[in-house]
Tab-separated table of C-alpha atoms and ligand atoms in Angstrom:
chain	number	residue	atom	x	y	z
A	1	MET	CA	-121.955	-45.329	25.830
A	2	MET	CA	-121.079	-48.876	27.700
A	3	ASP	CA	-122.249	-49.802	31.664
A	4	GLN	CA	-119.070	-48.909	33.632
A	5	VAL	CA	-119.213	-51.464	37.357
A	6	ASN	CA	-116.867	-49.593	39.743
A	7	LEU	CA	-114.539	-52.109	42.128
A	8	GLY	CA	-112.496	-51.356	45.167
A	9	LEU	CA	-110.010	-53.889	46.402
A	10	VAL	CA	-108.517	-54.431	49.757
A	11	GLY	CA	-104.647	-55.922	49.446
A	12	GLY	CA	-102.596	-55.954	46.272
A	13	GLY	CA	-100.512	-59.535	46.493
A	14	THR	CA	-100.100	-61.907	45.000
A	15	VAL	CA	-104.562	-62.889	44.675
A	16	GLY	CA	-105.370	-58.856	44.375
A	17	GLY	CA	-102.205	-58.061	42.042
A	18	GLY	CA	-103.474	-60.691	39.806
A	19	VAL	CA	-106.743	-59.097	39.232
A	20	TRP	CA	-105.775	-56.274	38.530
A	21	GLN	CA	-103.045	-57.851	35.758
A	22	ALA	CA	-105.499	-59.875	34.322
A	23	LEU	CA	-108.622	-56.806	34.164
A	24	GLN	CA	-105.490	-54.635	32.318
A	25	ARG	CA	-104.871	-57.993	29.623
A	26	ASN	CA	-108.568	-59.229	29.660
A	27	GLY	CA	-110.848	-56.080	30.293
A	28	ASP	CA	-111.465	-55.199	26.882
A	29	LEU	CA	-112.501	-59.413	26.126
A	30	MET	CA	-114.264	-59.679	29.727
A	31	ALA	CA	-116.314	-55.772	28.800
A	32	ALA	CA	-117.422	-57.713	25.187
A	33	ARG	CA	-118.684	-60.964	26.250
A	34	LEU	CA	-120.467	-59.116	29.509
A	35	GLY	CA	-121.448	-56.084	27.501
A	36	LEU	CA	-119.908	-54.058	30.710
A	37	ARG	CA	-116.729	-52.818	31.780
A	38	LEU	CA	-115.408	-53.433	35.552
A	39	GLN	CA	-112.735	-50.489	36.410
A	40	VAL	CA	-111.138	-50.850	39.865
A	41	VAL	CA	-111.278	-47.289	40.823
A	42	ARG	CA	-109.566	-47.694	44.321
A	43	MET	CA	-107.387	-50.192	46.033
A	44	ALA	CA	-106.068	-50.984	49.708
A	45	VAL	CA	-102.655	-51.932	50.305
A	46	ARG	CA	-100.594	-52.414	53.999
A	47	ASP	CA	-98.503	-49.622	51.913
A	48	PRO	CA	-98.760	-48.040	49.474
A	49	LYS	CA	-95.421	-46.640	49.251
A	50	ARG	CA	-93.945	-50.310	48.757
A	51	THR	CA	-93.084	-51.263	45.162
A	52	ARG	CA	-95.080	-53.505	43.229
A	53	GLY	CA	-94.996	-55.882	39.898
A	54	PHE	CA	-97.355	-54.177	38.536
A	55	THR	CA	-98.209	-49.874	38.394
A	56	VAL	CA	-101.112	-48.384	39.929
A	57	PRO	CA	-102.435	-45.165	39.745
A	58	THR	CA	-101.777	-43.167	43.342
A	59	SER	CA	-105.331	-42.003	42.948
A	60	VAL	CA	-106.153	-45.172	43.315
A	61	LEU	CA	-104.311	-46.475	45.600
A	62	THR	CA	-104.626	-46.580	49.476
A	63	GLY	CA	-103.395	-47.382	52.136
A	64	ASP	CA	-107.244	-47.853	54.243
A	65	TRP	CA	-109.526	-50.426	52.836
A	66	SER	CA	-112.582	-48.105	54.539
A	67	GLU	CA	-111.797	-45.484	52.644
A	68	VAL	CA	-111.923	-47.889	49.694
A	69	VAL	CA	-115.858	-49.055	51.133
A	70	HIS	CA	-116.709	-46.006	51.357
A	71	ASP	CA	-116.302	-44.666	49.185
A	72	PRO	CA	-119.616	-43.830	47.119
A	73	GLN	CA	-118.081	-44.669	43.405
A	74	VAL	CA	-117.094	-48.044	45.074
A	75	GLN	CA	-120.366	-50.451	44.169
A	76	ILE	CA	-118.120	-53.834	44.390
A	77	VAL	CA	-115.430	-55.025	47.283
A	78	VAL	CA	-113.109	-56.389	46.661
A	79	GLU	CA	-111.212	-58.171	49.776
A	80	LEU	CA	-108.618	-60.414	49.463
A	81	MET	CA	-105.960	-59.202	52.109
A	82	GLY	CA	-106.727	-62.472	54.093
A	83	GLY	CA	-106.923	-63.064	57.778
A	84	THR	CA	-109.696	-63.102	60.292
A	85	THR	CA	-110.030	-60.044	61.685
A	86	THR	CA	-109.210	-57.050	59.351
A	87	ALA	CA	-111.105	-59.056	56.756
A	88	ARG	CA	-114.268	-59.405	58.623
A	89	GLU	CA	-114.567	-55.566	60.008
A	90	VAL	CA	-114.318	-54.757	55.755
A	91	VAL	CA	-116.526	-57.802	54.624
A	92	ARG	CA	-119.615	-56.270	56.832
A	93	ALA	CA	-118.944	-52.365	57.121
A	94	ALA	CA	-119.889	-53.308	52.447
A	95	LEU	CA	-122.403	-55.331	53.282
A	96	LYS	CA	-123.828	-53.277	55.589
A	97	LEU	CA	-123.456	-50.929	53.041
A	98	GLY	CA	-125.619	-52.845	50.506
A	99	LYS	CA	-122.787	-53.731	48.567
A	100	PRO	CA	-121.958	-57.006	46.401
A	101	VAL	CA	-119.104	-58.234	48.029
A	102	VAL	CA	-116.738	-60.931	46.166
A	103	THR	CA	-113.083	-62.750	48.716
A	104	ALA	CA	-111.351	-65.548	47.894
A	105	ASN	CA	-110.957	-65.724	52.081
A	106	LYS	CA	-111.743	-70.160	53.355
A	107	ALA	CA	-110.750	-69.066	56.393
A	108	LEU	CA	-113.573	-66.045	56.667
A	109	LEU	CA	-116.198	-67.593	56.188
A	110	SER	CA	-114.704	-70.715	57.800
A	111	ALA	CA	-114.536	-68.861	60.730
A	112	HIS	CA	-117.637	-66.645	59.963
A	113	GLY	CA	-119.843	-67.714	57.189
A	114	PRO	CA	-122.979	-67.735	58.422
A	115	GLU	CA	-123.123	-64.563	60.130
A	116	LEU	CA	-122.026	-62.459	57.047
A	117	PHE	CA	-124.840	-64.607	54.548
A	118	ALA	CA	-127.509	-63.535	57.050
A	119	LEU	CA	-126.195	-60.299	56.886
A	120	ALA	CA	-125.824	-59.882	53.112
A	121	ALA	CA	-129.291	-61.551	52.975
A	122	LYS	CA	-130.569	-58.513	55.554
A	123	HIS	CA	-128.995	-55.921	53.311
A	124	ARG	CA	-130.355	-57.104	50.489
A	125	THR	CA	-127.269	-58.259	48.656
A	126	ASN	CA	-124.929	-60.624	47.946
A	127	LEU	CA	-121.923	-62.312	48.673
A	128	TYR	CA	-119.762	-64.315	46.660
A	129	TYR	CA	-116.583	-66.767	46.905
A	130	GLU	CA	-115.644	-69.077	44.741
A	131	ALA	CA	-111.276	-68.346	44.928
A	132	ALA	CA	-112.096	-69.438	48.218
A	133	VAL	CA	-112.109	-73.053	47.180
A	134	ALA	CA	-109.904	-74.782	45.067
A	135	GLY	CA	-108.491	-71.909	43.537
A	136	GLY	CA	-109.388	-71.740	39.716
A	137	ILE	CA	-111.558	-74.881	39.323
A	138	PRO	CA	-115.594	-73.351	39.441
A	139	ILE	CA	-116.354	-75.662	41.657
A	140	ILE	CA	-118.296	-73.006	43.906
A	141	LYS	CA	-120.744	-71.592	40.961
A	142	ALA	CA	-120.761	-76.420	39.676
A	143	LEU	CA	-122.622	-77.417	43.292
A	144	ARG	CA	-124.829	-74.357	43.979
A	145	GLU	CA	-125.854	-73.348	40.238
A	146	SER	CA	-124.591	-76.182	37.721
A	147	PHE	CA	-125.833	-79.363	40.350
A	148	ALA	CA	-128.701	-77.499	41.453
A	149	GLY	CA	-131.228	-80.523	40.359
A	150	ASN	CA	-128.678	-82.801	41.843
A	151	ARG	CA	-128.576	-85.210	45.480
A	152	ILE	CA	-124.549	-84.908	46.022
A	153	THR	CA	-123.969	-88.572	47.162
A	154	ARG	CA	-120.205	-87.916	47.410
A	155	ILE	CA	-117.643	-85.473	47.034
A	156	ALA	CA	-113.771	-87.005	47.369
A	157	GLY	CA	-111.275	-83.952	47.041
A	158	ILE	CA	-107.882	-83.175	46.667
A	159	VAL	CA	-108.036	-79.384	47.949
A	160	ASN	CA	-104.606	-78.364	49.494
A	161	GLY	CA	-101.668	-77.908	46.239
A	162	THR	CA	-99.287	-78.194	49.630
A	163	CYS	CA	-99.842	-81.940	50.966
A	164	ASN	CA	-100.866	-82.448	47.187
A	165	TYR	CA	-97.011	-81.510	45.985
A	166	ILE	CA	-95.089	-83.238	48.753
A	167	LEU	CA	-96.393	-86.251	48.692
A	168	THR	CA	-96.273	-86.777	44.706
A	169	ARG	CA	-92.367	-86.123	45.022
A	170	MET	CA	-92.603	-88.286	47.696
A	171	LYS	CA	-93.401	-90.542	45.979
A	172	LEU	CA	-91.897	-90.146	42.758
A	173	GLU	CA	-88.142	-89.124	44.127
A	174	GLY	CA	-88.453	-91.347	47.121
A	175	ALA	CA	-87.960	-88.570	49.697
A	176	GLU	CA	-88.317	-88.239	52.762
A	177	PHE	CA	-91.063	-85.178	53.947
A	178	SER	CA	-89.012	-83.349	55.559
A	179	GLU	CA	-86.578	-83.107	53.097
A	180	VAL	CA	-88.919	-83.166	49.688
A	181	LEU	CA	-91.185	-80.183	52.665
A	182	ALA	CA	-87.734	-77.885	53.221
A	183	ASP	CA	-87.036	-78.271	49.880
A	184	ALA	CA	-90.945	-77.192	48.759
A	185	GLN	CA	-90.388	-74.104	51.751
A	186	ARG	CA	-87.118	-72.966	49.389
A	187	LEU	CA	-89.183	-73.311	46.808
A	188	GLY	CA	-92.510	-71.871	47.619
A	189	TYR	CA	-94.804	-74.682	47.554
A	190	ALA	CA	-95.113	-74.748	51.814
A	191	GLU	CA	-94.897	-71.190	53.941
A	192	ALA	CA	-92.178	-71.197	56.031
A	193	GLU	CA	-94.932	-72.053	59.268
A	194	PRO	CA	-96.445	-74.607	57.596
A	195	SER	CA	-98.657	-76.254	60.040
A	196	LEU	CA	-102.365	-74.361	58.168
A	197	ASP	CA	-101.956	-76.868	55.245
A	198	ILE	CA	-99.925	-80.064	56.578
A	199	ASP	CA	-102.087	-80.606	58.914
A	200	GLY	CA	-104.772	-80.396	57.384
A	201	HIS	CA	-106.882	-77.223	58.515
A	202	ASP	CA	-106.730	-75.878	54.662
A	203	ALA	CA	-108.698	-78.939	53.513
A	204	ALA	CA	-110.389	-78.974	56.628
A	205	HIS	CA	-111.938	-75.118	55.564
A	206	LYS	CA	-113.126	-75.673	51.998
A	207	ILE	CA	-114.335	-79.335	52.502
A	208	GLY	CA	-116.205	-77.434	55.075
A	209	ILE	CA	-117.833	-74.651	52.695
A	210	LEU	CA	-118.625	-77.794	49.592
A	211	ALA	CA	-120.021	-79.964	52.200
A	212	SER	CA	-122.124	-77.011	53.491
A	213	LEU	CA	-122.944	-75.592	49.610
A	214	ALA	CA	-123.966	-80.064	48.769
A	215	HIS	CA	-125.593	-80.307	52.055
A	216	GLY	CA	-127.839	-78.033	53.097
A	217	PHE	CA	-126.163	-76.641	56.672
A	218	TRP	CA	-123.314	-74.844	57.677
A	219	VAL	CA	-120.509	-77.435	59.341
A	220	ARG	CA	-118.240	-76.014	61.617
A	221	PRO	CA	-114.710	-76.167	61.468
A	222	GLU	CA	-114.443	-78.589	64.768
A	223	ALA	CA	-116.818	-81.383	63.544
A	224	ILE	CA	-114.421	-82.335	60.478
A	225	HIS	CA	-112.676	-84.742	61.637
A	226	THR	CA	-109.451	-83.579	59.994
A	227	GLU	CA	-105.542	-85.301	59.661
A	228	GLY	CA	-102.647	-84.265	58.175
A	229	ILE	CA	-99.460	-85.826	56.534
A	230	ARG	CA	-96.709	-84.973	58.436
A	231	HIS	CA	-96.482	-88.578	59.943
A	232	LEU	CA	-96.154	-90.212	57.118
A	233	SER	CA	-92.714	-92.223	55.460
A	234	LYS	CA	-91.429	-92.799	51.887
A	235	LEU	CA	-92.337	-96.767	53.422
A	236	ASP	CA	-96.002	-96.046	53.601
A	237	ILE	CA	-95.484	-94.702	49.765
A	238	GLN	CA	-93.701	-96.673	48.807
A	239	PHE	CA	-95.399	-99.935	50.153
A	240	ALA	CA	-98.878	-98.455	49.383
A	241	GLY	CA	-97.798	-98.121	46.009
A	242	GLN	CA	-96.780	-101.939	45.873
A	243	LEU	CA	-100.420	-102.683	46.945
A	244	GLY	CA	-101.228	-100.932	43.649
A	245	TYR	CA	-102.695	-97.699	45.528
A	246	THR	CA	-101.439	-93.995	45.970
A	247	ILE	CA	-101.893	-91.523	49.090
A	248	LYS	CA	-103.034	-88.093	48.694
A	249	LEU	CA	-104.404	-86.084	51.187
A	250	LEU	CA	-108.378	-86.128	50.435
A	251	GLY	CA	-111.051	-85.107	51.157
A	252	ILE	CA	-114.654	-86.733	51.833
A	253	ILE	CA	-118.072	-85.594	52.291
A	254	GLN	CA	-121.019	-88.403	51.777
A	255	PRO	CA	-123.913	-89.138	53.401
A	256	VAL	CA	-123.518	-92.347	55.440
A	257	ALA	CA	-126.098	-94.837	56.787
A	258	SER	CA	-125.863	-96.550	59.732
A	259	ALA	CA	-121.359	-97.861	60.310
A	260	ALA	CA	-121.910	-100.579	63.468
A	261	PRO	CA	-119.218	-103.248	63.151
A	262	SER	CA	-121.246	-105.484	62.825
A	263	ALA	CA	-122.613	-103.748	59.243
A	264	ALA	CA	-118.677	-104.272	58.298
A	265	LYS	CA	-118.812	-106.835	56.073
A	266	LYS	CA	-115.448	-108.637	55.761
A	267	GLY	CA	-113.306	-107.375	52.747
A	268	ARG	CA	-115.988	-104.713	51.290
A	269	ASN	CA	-115.922	-101.501	52.175
A	270	THR	CA	-119.678	-101.067	53.675
A	271	LYS	CA	-119.273	-96.701	53.872
A	272	LYS	CA	-122.182	-96.730	51.176
A	273	ALA	CA	-124.221	-93.416	50.114
A	274	PRO	CA	-127.990	-94.266	51.975
A	275	ASP	CA	-130.901	-93.284	49.560
A	276	ASP	CA	-131.904	-89.630	50.627
A	277	GLY	CA	-134.133	-89.726	54.322
A	278	GLN	CA	-132.751	-92.830	55.278
A	279	ALA	CA	-128.892	-90.709	55.865
A	280	SER	CA	-127.797	-90.700	59.431
A	281	GLY	CA	-125.704	-87.916	58.933
A	282	ILE	CA	-122.679	-86.132	56.406
A	283	GLN	CA	-119.449	-87.759	56.435
A	284	VAL	CA	-117.116	-84.572	56.548
A	285	SER	CA	-113.993	-85.559	56.895
A	286	VAL	CA	-110.166	-85.065	55.958
A	287	TYR	CA	-107.102	-87.431	56.323
A	288	PRO	CA	-104.436	-88.865	54.099
A	289	ALA	CA	-105.792	-92.366	51.935
A	290	LEU	CA	-104.637	-95.400	49.847
A	291	VAL	CA	-106.401	-94.107	46.961
A	292	PRO	CA	-106.311	-97.217	43.617
A	293	ASN	CA	-103.930	-96.110	41.168
A	294	THR	CA	-107.080	-96.986	38.731
A	295	HIS	CA	-108.438	-93.813	39.999
A	296	VAL	CA	-108.505	-90.546	38.231
A	297	LEU	CA	-107.656	-88.860	41.466
A	298	ALA	CA	-104.712	-91.162	41.965
A	299	SER	CA	-103.156	-89.583	38.917
A	300	VAL	CA	-103.433	-85.784	40.535
A	301	ASN	CA	-100.264	-84.642	41.437
A	302	HIS	CA	-97.730	-81.478	42.590
A	303	ALA	CA	-100.033	-79.346	42.968
A	304	PHE	CA	-102.507	-79.354	40.723
A	305	ASN	CA	-107.023	-80.046	42.912
A	306	ALA	CA	-109.199	-82.198	41.473
A	307	VAL	CA	-112.767	-82.383	42.967
A	308	ALA	CA	-114.771	-86.109	41.826
A	309	VAL	CA	-118.610	-85.017	42.144
A	310	ARG	CA	-121.025	-87.246	42.165
A	311	GLY	CA	-124.719	-86.723	41.881
A	312	ASP	CA	-127.942	-88.822	41.574
A	313	THR	CA	-128.589	-87.354	38.714
A	314	VAL	CA	-125.485	-86.136	36.793
A	315	GLY	CA	-123.270	-89.152	37.706
A	316	ASP	CA	-119.304	-88.984	37.817
A	317	THR	CA	-117.812	-85.694	37.207
A	318	LEU	CA	-114.515	-84.167	37.878
A	319	PHE	CA	-113.523	-80.976	38.425
A	320	TYR	CA	-109.745	-80.318	37.568
A	321	GLY	CA	-107.107	-77.851	37.900
A	322	ARG	CA	-104.721	-75.266	40.030
A	323	GLY	CA	-106.015	-75.192	43.087
A	324	ALA	CA	-104.046	-71.846	43.587
A	325	GLY	CA	-101.350	-69.532	42.483
A	326	GLN	CA	-101.984	-65.789	41.120
A	327	ASP	CA	-103.829	-66.168	37.981
A	328	PRO	CA	-106.100	-69.846	38.618
A	329	THR	CA	-106.769	-67.357	42.118
A	330	ALA	CA	-106.888	-64.030	39.881
A	331	SER	CA	-109.839	-65.624	37.634
A	332	SER	CA	-112.159	-67.370	39.721
A	333	VAL	CA	-112.006	-63.962	41.573
A	334	LEU	CA	-113.196	-62.140	37.704
A	335	GLY	CA	-115.270	-64.722	37.229
A	336	ASP	CA	-117.294	-64.016	40.670
A	337	LEU	CA	-116.868	-60.044	39.488
A	338	ALA	CA	-118.606	-60.776	35.944
A	339	ASP	CA	-121.350	-62.471	37.878
A	340	ALA	CA	-121.942	-59.813	40.693
A	341	ALA	CA	-121.552	-56.988	37.946
A	342	LEU	CA	-124.632	-58.928	35.925
A	343	ASP	CA	-126.583	-59.095	39.181
A	344	LEU	CA	-125.132	-55.501	39.894
A	345	ARG	CA	-127.025	-53.893	36.606
A	346	ALA	CA	-130.327	-56.605	36.784
A	347	GLY	CA	-131.087	-55.201	40.391
A	348	ASN	CA	-130.710	-59.117	41.516
A	349	HIS	CA	-129.324	-59.219	44.717
A	350	HIS	CA	-130.329	-62.310	45.526
A	351	ARG	CA	-130.020	-63.833	41.776
A	352	VAL	CA	-128.600	-67.435	43.261
A	353	PRO	CA	-127.975	-66.837	47.348
A	354	PRO	CA	-124.075	-67.878	48.985
A	355	PHE	CA	-125.288	-70.443	51.395
A	356	ALA	CA	-128.964	-71.747	51.398
A	357	ALA	CA	-129.651	-74.108	54.492
A	358	HIS	CA	-132.186	-76.464	53.301
A	359	ASN	CA	-132.013	-79.351	55.770
A	360	GLY	CA	-132.293	-78.853	58.506
A	361	GLN	CA	-132.447	-82.285	60.012
A	362	GLY	CA	-128.091	-82.673	58.567
A	363	ARG	CA	-125.316	-83.819	60.823
A	364	VAL	CA	-121.678	-84.141	60.463
A	365	VAL	CA	-121.277	-87.800	61.624
A	366	PRO	CA	-118.359	-88.166	64.326
A	367	MET	CA	-115.276	-90.634	62.412
A	368	ASP	CA	-115.744	-93.512	64.937
A	369	THR	CA	-118.568	-94.559	63.478
A	370	ILE	CA	-117.586	-94.576	60.653
A	371	ALA	CA	-117.114	-97.874	58.431
A	372	SER	CA	-113.623	-98.011	56.390
A	373	ARG	CA	-110.661	-100.273	55.099
A	374	PHE	CA	-107.531	-99.822	56.388
A	375	TYR	CA	-103.707	-100.085	56.110
A	376	VAL	CA	-101.601	-100.559	59.001
A	377	ARG	CA	-98.227	-100.058	59.022
A	378	LEU	CA	-96.047	-101.951	62.667
A	379	ASP	CA	-92.628	-101.851	63.452
A	380	VAL	CA	-92.211	-105.022	64.830
A	381	SER	CA	-89.832	-107.896	66.002
A	382	ASP	CA	-88.067	-110.362	63.894
A	383	ARG	CA	-89.411	-113.115	65.705
A	384	PRO	CA	-91.818	-115.706	65.482
A	385	GLY	CA	-95.692	-115.788	67.064
A	386	VAL	CA	-95.390	-112.180	66.113
A	387	PHE	CA	-98.105	-112.316	64.108
A	388	ALA	CA	-100.207	-114.046	66.242
A	389	ARG	CA	-100.472	-111.897	68.543
A	390	ILE	CA	-100.896	-108.891	66.418
A	391	ALA	CA	-104.156	-111.178	64.448
A	392	THR	CA	-105.374	-112.504	68.947
A	393	VAL	CA	-105.655	-108.371	69.346
A	394	LEU	CA	-107.546	-107.741	65.747
A	395	ALA	CA	-109.358	-111.244	66.655
A	396	ARG	CA	-110.893	-110.362	69.971
A	397	ALA	CA	-111.971	-107.041	67.937
A	398	GLN	CA	-114.209	-108.932	65.017
A	399	ILE	CA	-111.464	-107.184	62.934
A	400	GLY	CA	-110.768	-109.042	60.057
A	401	ILE	CA	-107.180	-108.873	57.620
A	402	SER	CA	-107.829	-109.288	54.072
A	403	SER	CA	-103.751	-109.257	53.841
A	404	ILE	CA	-100.399	-109.646	56.210
A	405	ILE	CA	-96.826	-108.561	54.585
A	406	GLN	CA	-93.600	-108.866	55.188
A	407	PRO	CA	-91.778	-107.159	52.864
A	408	GLU	CA	-88.267	-108.167	51.932
A	409	GLY	CA	-85.205	-106.691	52.139
A	410	HIS	CA	-85.785	-105.366	55.779
A	411	SER	CA	-83.604	-106.612	58.137
A	412	GLY	CA	-82.160	-106.308	61.455
A	413	GLU	CA	-83.893	-106.154	65.151
A	414	THR	CA	-86.499	-104.999	63.692
A	415	VAL	CA	-88.391	-105.359	60.503
A	416	PRO	CA	-92.096	-103.444	59.213
A	417	VAL	CA	-95.425	-105.161	58.554
A	418	ILE	CA	-97.578	-104.185	56.610
A	419	LEU	CA	-101.642	-105.452	57.720
A	420	MET	CA	-104.535	-104.486	54.978
A	421	LEU	CA	-107.830	-104.944	57.158
A	422	ASP	CA	-111.212	-105.021	56.160
A	423	ALA	CA	-113.937	-102.570	56.690
A	424	ALA	CA	-114.621	-102.096	60.266
A	425	SER	CA	-115.157	-99.198	62.334
A	426	ASN	CA	-112.737	-96.634	63.389
A	427	GLN	CA	-113.315	-96.651	66.550
A	428	SER	CA	-112.850	-100.458	67.138
A	429	VAL	CA	-109.128	-100.141	65.106
A	430	ARG	CA	-108.518	-97.125	67.335
A	431	LYS	CA	-108.970	-99.896	69.930
A	432	ALA	CA	-107.685	-102.206	68.550
A	433	LEU	CA	-104.180	-100.353	67.692
A	434	ALA	CA	-103.479	-98.952	70.425
A	435	THR	CA	-103.723	-102.760	72.412
A	436	ILE	CA	-101.287	-103.800	69.578
A	437	GLY	CA	-99.404	-100.376	70.047
A	438	LYS	CA	-98.911	-101.920	73.503
A	439	LEU	CA	-97.753	-104.676	72.504
A	440	PRO	CA	-93.768	-105.658	73.609
A	441	VAL	CA	-92.864	-107.293	70.088
A	442	VAL	CA	-94.473	-103.563	68.339
A	443	LYS	CA	-91.271	-100.994	68.202
A	444	SER	CA	-93.241	-98.222	67.414
A	445	LYS	CA	-96.360	-95.931	67.269
A	446	PRO	CA	-98.899	-98.180	64.364
A	447	VAL	CA	-99.067	-95.472	61.621
A	448	VAL	CA	-102.501	-96.196	59.908
A	449	LEU	CA	-103.967	-95.003	57.349
A	450	ARG	CA	-107.277	-95.948	55.829
A	451	VAL	CA	-108.562	-97.586	51.916
A	452	GLU	CA	-110.417	-95.381	49.866
A	453	ASN	CA	-111.774	-97.622	46.660
A	454	LEU	CA	-113.945	-94.644	46.105
A	455	ASP	CA	-115.923	-97.187	43.287
B	1	NAP	N1	-102.264	-67.454	47.220
B	1	NAP	C1	-102.951	-67.950	46.501
B	1	NAP	O1	-102.550	-68.525	45.908
B	1	NAP	C2	-104.475	-68.099	46.797
B	1	NAP	C3	-105.059	-69.148	46.338
B	1	NAP	C4	-106.607	-69.377	46.772
B	1	NAP	C5	-106.862	-67.895	47.970
B	1	NAP	N2	-105.848	-67.145	48.510
B	1	NAP	C6	-106.596	-66.168	49.324
B	1	NAP	O2	-106.814	-65.043	48.581
B	1	NAP	C7	-106.192	-63.901	50.386
B	1	NAP	C8	-105.379	-63.319	49.740
B	1	NAP	O3	-104.598	-64.113	49.458
B	1	NAP	P1	-103.014	-62.993	49.676
B	1	NAP	O4	-101.676	-64.505	48.463
B	1	NAP	O5	-102.706	-62.678	48.254
B	1	NAP	O6	-102.335	-62.445	49.857
B	1	NAP	P2	-100.988	-61.284	50.379
B	1	NAP	O7	-100.006	-62.093	49.126
B	1	NAP	O8	-100.328	-61.612	51.672
B	1	NAP	O9	-101.979	-59.833	50.250
B	1	NAP	C9	-102.622	-59.645	50.795
B	1	NAP	C10	-103.007	-57.984	50.827
B	1	NAP	O10	-103.477	-57.693	51.475
B	1	NAP	C11	-103.072	-56.550	51.758
B	1	NAP	N3	-103.008	-56.520	52.862
B	1	NAP	C12	-103.468	-56.677	54.290
B	1	NAP	N4	-103.063	-55.746	55.322
B	1	NAP	C13	-104.030	-54.604	54.997
B	1	NAP	C14	-104.955	-53.977	55.339
B	1	NAP	N5	-104.649	-53.693	56.764
B	1	NAP	N6	-105.600	-52.922	54.688
B	1	NAP	C15	-104.996	-53.244	53.694
B	1	NAP	N7	-104.360	-53.228	52.714
B	1	NAP	C16	-104.083	-55.226	53.199
B	1	NAP	C17	-101.122	-56.616	52.217
B	1	NAP	O11	-101.000	-54.599	51.391
B	1	NAP	P3	-99.263	-54.984	50.791
B	1	NAP	O12	-98.907	-55.223	49.617
B	1	NAP	O13	-98.821	-53.599	51.621
B	1	NAP	O14	-98.296	-55.789	52.168
B	1	NAP	C18	-101.293	-57.926	50.346
B	1	NAP	O15	-101.246	-56.538	48.895
B	1	NAP	C19	-106.561	-64.787	51.164
B	1	NAP	O16	-107.463	-65.403	51.885
B	1	NAP	C20	-106.634	-66.025	50.828
B	1	NAP	O17	-106.430	-67.213	51.321
B	1	NAP	C21	-105.094	-66.914	47.864
């Protein structure tokens, strides 16, 4: 008879329901591929009486997660309830019993990853979390296993589907952020309380996990420079388009050497990945950036995610797919379950550790010290001498201007002006723009976006 591995699910909502249904649909196929059968024997939900879009036998359902975790039949615990409080208890309790855990919970890992990894190691078991980053895209396995022979020299990712959906519609429809957000909420692409997504925090949770895996030290969420997209206007999307760029919320992870303002060369982005050993640290950041239309990330649209990984051995790779949703996320959970079940059967509790700290010197570099090229939009008085005043402030800060554009078709007391700046440190640009923002001829807060050539 074929081996069976018994699963206990905590959570039967979007993802938990997806896992249950996918196992009903593809359980035989998985059994044929793996040589063992995955069987859900217990499932905890908040309200076992609630009607669901799928049927679970009452003998399997419970309202008490601890019954699932402590059931001696349950060999693998699958945490799909979300949150960082009870979910942490669930995962801790399972690991303490030596049971492997599969989770999709990026917020939990972001907040408590090192504690949970240490607990897994202590109790000679494992923690699997493919579904926590980029939904159905197998990026965790790629970084942890497939690219084990690479030094990762850059990761650039679109990892928040809600933001990408909003930015895509702003571009295609010429619509304002607030209109598209309201529509996205109505259609279920954005939460009623959207700040986790649109202020960049969800992307930062995921980028922190990828950075930790790629660079071998745990990146705390507070260390990640995070900006969202709520300040963007359709004007920025349009002007970026006229200049040959598309605005994307990008997570950027890359080793940086040194980026003093004097290192900035005219018209070039000096933010180069140094040879290993010379890195003064790693840039780990999330912000909206102008991406050249010729780069593949510029054409990742709607709710899709994509992660571009560059390794010194493999070169450039791209992972593309659905970053959320019931089936794509369930697909990643099932992939982890296959690994966990095969590891269990092989008696191999640490075939691949959940996170291997291998870089004691690793640190995240403050954004202020990093050099970038910039797009700046100013609303200025429509009268002579304005450019000269702005240029003087930038010249004093030794920031070069690669182009100034005053788009046609705007009339009135104030008009927009677009500046494309040469590479300069984030600190010097921040300070110069604070001064420019106070000039009487500048009528609103400057909009500042980085330009990422990704070459
Ligand atoms: N949705 C996605 O597309 C997606 C993508 C990637 C990762 N994730 C992650 O996957 C996890 C689950 O997300 P989801 O969208 O599936 O959430 P969800 O639809 O809200 O489902 C949560 C489930 O947990 C159950 N639950 C809540 N509190 C519980 C408790 N104290 N005891 C037992 N069960 C409890 C709920 O029970 P009831 O059904 O009775 O309410 C529900 O079944 C989260 O960590 C999320 O970040 C989600």
